[in-house]
mmCIF file of C-alpha atoms in Angstrom:
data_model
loop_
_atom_site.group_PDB
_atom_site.id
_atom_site.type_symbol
_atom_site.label_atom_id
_atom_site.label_comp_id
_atom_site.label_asym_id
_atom_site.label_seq_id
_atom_site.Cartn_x
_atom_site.Cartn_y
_atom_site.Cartn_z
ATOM 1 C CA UNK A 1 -20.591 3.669 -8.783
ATOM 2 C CA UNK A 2 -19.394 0.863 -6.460
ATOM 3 C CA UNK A 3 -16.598 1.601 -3.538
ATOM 4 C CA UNK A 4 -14.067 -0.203 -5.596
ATOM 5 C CA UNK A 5 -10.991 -2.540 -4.493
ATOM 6 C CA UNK A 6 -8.269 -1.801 -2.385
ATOM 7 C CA UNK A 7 -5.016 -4.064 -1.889
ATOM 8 C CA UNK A 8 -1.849 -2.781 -0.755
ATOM 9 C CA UNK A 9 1.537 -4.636 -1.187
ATOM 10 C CA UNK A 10 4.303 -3.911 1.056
ATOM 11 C CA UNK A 11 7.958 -4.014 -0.237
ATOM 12 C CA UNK A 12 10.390 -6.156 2.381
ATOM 13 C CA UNK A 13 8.607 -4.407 5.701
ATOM 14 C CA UNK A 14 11.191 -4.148 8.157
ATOM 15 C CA UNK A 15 9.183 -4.882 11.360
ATOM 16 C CA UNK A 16 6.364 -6.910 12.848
ATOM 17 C CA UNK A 17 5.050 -3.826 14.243
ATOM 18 C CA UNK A 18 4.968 -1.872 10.798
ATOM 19 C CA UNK A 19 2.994 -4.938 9.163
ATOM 20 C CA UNK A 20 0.472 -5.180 12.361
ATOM 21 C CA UNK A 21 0.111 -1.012 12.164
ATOM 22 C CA UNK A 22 -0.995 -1.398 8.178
ATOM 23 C CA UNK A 23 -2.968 -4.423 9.082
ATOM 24 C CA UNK A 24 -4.825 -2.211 11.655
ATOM 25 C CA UNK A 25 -5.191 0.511 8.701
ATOM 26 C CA UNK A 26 -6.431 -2.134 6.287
ATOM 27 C CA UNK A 27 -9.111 -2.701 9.186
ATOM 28 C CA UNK A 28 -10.206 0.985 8.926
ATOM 29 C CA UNK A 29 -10.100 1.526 5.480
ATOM 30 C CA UNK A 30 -11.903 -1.673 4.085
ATOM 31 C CA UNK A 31 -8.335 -2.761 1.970
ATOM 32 C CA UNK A 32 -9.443 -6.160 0.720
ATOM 33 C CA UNK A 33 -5.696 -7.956 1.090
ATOM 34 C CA UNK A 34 -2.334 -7.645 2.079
ATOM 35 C CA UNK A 35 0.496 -9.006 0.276
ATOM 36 C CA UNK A 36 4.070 -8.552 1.422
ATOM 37 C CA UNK A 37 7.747 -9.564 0.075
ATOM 38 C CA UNK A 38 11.286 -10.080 1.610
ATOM 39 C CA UNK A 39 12.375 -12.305 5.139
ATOM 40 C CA UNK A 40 12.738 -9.652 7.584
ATOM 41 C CA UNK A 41 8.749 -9.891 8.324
ATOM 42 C CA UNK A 42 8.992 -13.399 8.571
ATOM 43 C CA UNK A 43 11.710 -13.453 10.930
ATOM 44 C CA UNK A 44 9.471 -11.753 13.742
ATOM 45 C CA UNK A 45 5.641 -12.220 13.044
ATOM 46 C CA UNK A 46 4.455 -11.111 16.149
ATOM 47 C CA UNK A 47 1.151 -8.895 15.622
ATOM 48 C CA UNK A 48 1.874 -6.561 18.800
ATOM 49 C CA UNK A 49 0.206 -3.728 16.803
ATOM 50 C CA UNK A 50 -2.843 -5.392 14.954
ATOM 51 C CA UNK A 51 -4.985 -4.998 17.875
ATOM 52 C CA UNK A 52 -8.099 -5.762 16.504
ATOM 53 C CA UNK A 53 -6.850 -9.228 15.260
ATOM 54 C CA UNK A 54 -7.283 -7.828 11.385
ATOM 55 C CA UNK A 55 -5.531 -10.592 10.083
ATOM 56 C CA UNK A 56 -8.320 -13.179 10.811
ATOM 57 C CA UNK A 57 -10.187 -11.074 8.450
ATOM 58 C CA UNK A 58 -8.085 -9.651 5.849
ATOM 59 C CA UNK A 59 -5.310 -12.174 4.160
ATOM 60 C CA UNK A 60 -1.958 -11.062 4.404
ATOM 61 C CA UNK A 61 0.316 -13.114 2.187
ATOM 62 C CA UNK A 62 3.950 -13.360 1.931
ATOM 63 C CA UNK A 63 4.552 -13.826 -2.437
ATOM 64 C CA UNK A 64 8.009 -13.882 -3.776
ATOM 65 C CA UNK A 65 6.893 -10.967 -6.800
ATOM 66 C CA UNK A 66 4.396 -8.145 -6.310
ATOM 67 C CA UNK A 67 3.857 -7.569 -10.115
ATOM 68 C CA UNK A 68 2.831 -11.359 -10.282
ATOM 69 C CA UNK A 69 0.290 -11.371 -7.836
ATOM 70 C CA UNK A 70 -1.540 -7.992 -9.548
ATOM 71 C CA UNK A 71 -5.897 -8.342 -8.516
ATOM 72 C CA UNK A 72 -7.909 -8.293 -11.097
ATOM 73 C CA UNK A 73 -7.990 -5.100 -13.215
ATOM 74 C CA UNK A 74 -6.173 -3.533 -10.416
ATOM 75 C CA UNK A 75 -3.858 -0.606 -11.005
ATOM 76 C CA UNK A 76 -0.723 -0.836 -9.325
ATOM 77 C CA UNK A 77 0.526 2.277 -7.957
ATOM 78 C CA UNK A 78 3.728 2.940 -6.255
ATOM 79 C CA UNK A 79 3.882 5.315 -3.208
ATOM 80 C CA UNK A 80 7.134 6.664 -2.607
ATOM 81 C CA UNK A 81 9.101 9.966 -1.970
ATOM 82 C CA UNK A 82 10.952 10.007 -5.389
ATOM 83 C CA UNK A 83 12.104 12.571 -8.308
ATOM 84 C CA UNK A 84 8.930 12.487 -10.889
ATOM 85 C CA UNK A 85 6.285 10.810 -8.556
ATOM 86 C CA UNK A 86 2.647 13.068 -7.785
ATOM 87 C CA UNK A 87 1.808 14.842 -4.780
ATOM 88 C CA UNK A 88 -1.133 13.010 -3.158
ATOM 89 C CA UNK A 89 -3.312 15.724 -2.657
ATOM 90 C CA UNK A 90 -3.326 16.592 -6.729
ATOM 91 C CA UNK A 91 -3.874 12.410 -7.322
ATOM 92 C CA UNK A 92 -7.746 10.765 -8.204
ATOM 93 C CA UNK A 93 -7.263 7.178 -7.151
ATOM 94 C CA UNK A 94 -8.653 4.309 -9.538
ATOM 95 C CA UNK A 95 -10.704 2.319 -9.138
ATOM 96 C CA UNK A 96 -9.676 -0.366 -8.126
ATOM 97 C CA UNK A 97 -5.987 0.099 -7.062
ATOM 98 C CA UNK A 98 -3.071 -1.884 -5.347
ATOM 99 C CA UNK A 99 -0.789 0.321 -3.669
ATOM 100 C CA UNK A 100 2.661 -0.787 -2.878
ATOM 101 C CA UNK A 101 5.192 0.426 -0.451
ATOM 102 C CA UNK A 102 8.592 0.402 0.287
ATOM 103 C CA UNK A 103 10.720 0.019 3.246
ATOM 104 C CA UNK A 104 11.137 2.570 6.018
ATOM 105 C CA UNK A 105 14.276 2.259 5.958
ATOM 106 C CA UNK A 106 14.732 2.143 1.873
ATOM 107 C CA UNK A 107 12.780 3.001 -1.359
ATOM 108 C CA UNK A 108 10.881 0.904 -3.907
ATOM 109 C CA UNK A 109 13.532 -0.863 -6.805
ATOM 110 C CA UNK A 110 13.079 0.448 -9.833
ATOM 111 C CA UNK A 111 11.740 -2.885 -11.602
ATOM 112 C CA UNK A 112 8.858 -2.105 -9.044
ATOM 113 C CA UNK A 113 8.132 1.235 -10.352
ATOM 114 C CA UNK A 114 8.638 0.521 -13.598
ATOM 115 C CA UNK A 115 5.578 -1.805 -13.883
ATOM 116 C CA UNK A 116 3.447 0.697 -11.801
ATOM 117 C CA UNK A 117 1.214 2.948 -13.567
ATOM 118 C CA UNK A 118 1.865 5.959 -11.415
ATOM 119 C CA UNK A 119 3.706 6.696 -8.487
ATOM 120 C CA UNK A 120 2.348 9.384 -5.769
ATOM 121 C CA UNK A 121 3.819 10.609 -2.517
ATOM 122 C CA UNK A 122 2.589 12.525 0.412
ATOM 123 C CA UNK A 123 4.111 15.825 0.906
ATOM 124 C CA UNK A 124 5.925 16.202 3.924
ATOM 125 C CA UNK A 125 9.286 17.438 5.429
ATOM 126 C CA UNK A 126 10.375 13.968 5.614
ATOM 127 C CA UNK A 127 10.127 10.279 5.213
ATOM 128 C CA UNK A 128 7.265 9.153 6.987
ATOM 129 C CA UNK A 129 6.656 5.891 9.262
ATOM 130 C CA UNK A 130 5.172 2.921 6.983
ATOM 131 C CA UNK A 131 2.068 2.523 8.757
ATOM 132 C CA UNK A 132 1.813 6.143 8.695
ATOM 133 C CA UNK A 133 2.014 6.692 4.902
ATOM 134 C CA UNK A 134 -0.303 3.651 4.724
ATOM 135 C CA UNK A 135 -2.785 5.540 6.643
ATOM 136 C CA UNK A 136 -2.410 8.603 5.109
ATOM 137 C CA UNK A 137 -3.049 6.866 1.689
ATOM 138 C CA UNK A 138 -6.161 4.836 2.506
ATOM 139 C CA UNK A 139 -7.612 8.077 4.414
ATOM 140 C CA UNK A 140 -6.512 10.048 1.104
ATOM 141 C CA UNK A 141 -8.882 7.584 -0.918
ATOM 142 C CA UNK A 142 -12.249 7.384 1.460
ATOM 143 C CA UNK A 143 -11.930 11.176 1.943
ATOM 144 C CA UNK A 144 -11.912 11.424 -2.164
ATOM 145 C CA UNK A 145 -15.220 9.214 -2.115
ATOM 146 C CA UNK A 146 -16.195 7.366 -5.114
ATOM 147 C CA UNK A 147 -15.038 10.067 -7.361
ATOM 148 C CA UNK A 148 -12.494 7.437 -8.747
ATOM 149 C CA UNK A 149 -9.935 8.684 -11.820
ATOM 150 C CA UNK A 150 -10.373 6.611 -15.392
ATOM 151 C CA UNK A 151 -7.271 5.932 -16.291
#
């Protein structure tokens, strides 16, 4: 079985230092792109937290619509601390997946979740940092190995 495809797509990140932290995760976890939405990123793109200088080697794109710029047989999933959404540690990732996130300081819209196969969360006491939960997903999927679900 091959390692699959990793994306993640970040919903209107609120700060430079979020986007550099999940660029720096990307790095470490072999995610193929990053593709974010919204102005507030734009406003400040300083990479004071990417300190390996990931984006030189991973794109990170700024697209208008997350559900138009789907890769290739990708699944989209949605991670976010919502009524109805799967506890990470129960979850097989696919194959080939494109994880999106929403704001720290908000949740996904619904017209995101809507066209997202499945929506997972990480169990915790609270809403966690961005970067964090971006972490926590991409370790959640190498530490899974290749046992990939077939949805």
């Amino acid at each position: 079985m091959s390692k699959g495809y990793s994306c993640v797509g970040l919903f209107n990140p609120k700060t430079p230092e979020n986007v550099g932290s999940v660029m720096r995760a990307a790095g470490c976890y072999g995610v193929n792109s990053v593709f974010y939405t919204g102005t507030r990123y734009d406003l400040a793109m300083k990479f004071c937290t990417d300190t390996k200088n990931i984006v030189g080697s991973i794109p990170l794109i700024g697209v208008e619509d997350l559900k138009a710029i789907i890769p290739h047989d990708c699944v989209p999933v949605a991670v976010d601390l919502i009524e109805g959404a799967k506890p990470l540690p129960e979850y097989k990732h696919p194959e080939r997946a494109f994880y999106i996130f929403g704001p720290e300081d908000g949740t996904l819209k619904k017209d995101i979740t809507e066209f997202c196969r499945e929506t997972i969360y990480v169990p915790t006491n609270g809403c966690m940092n961005l970067a964090a939960a971006v972490n926590v997903i991409l370790y959640d999927r190498m530490a899974k190995g290749e046992s990939f679900s077939n949805h």
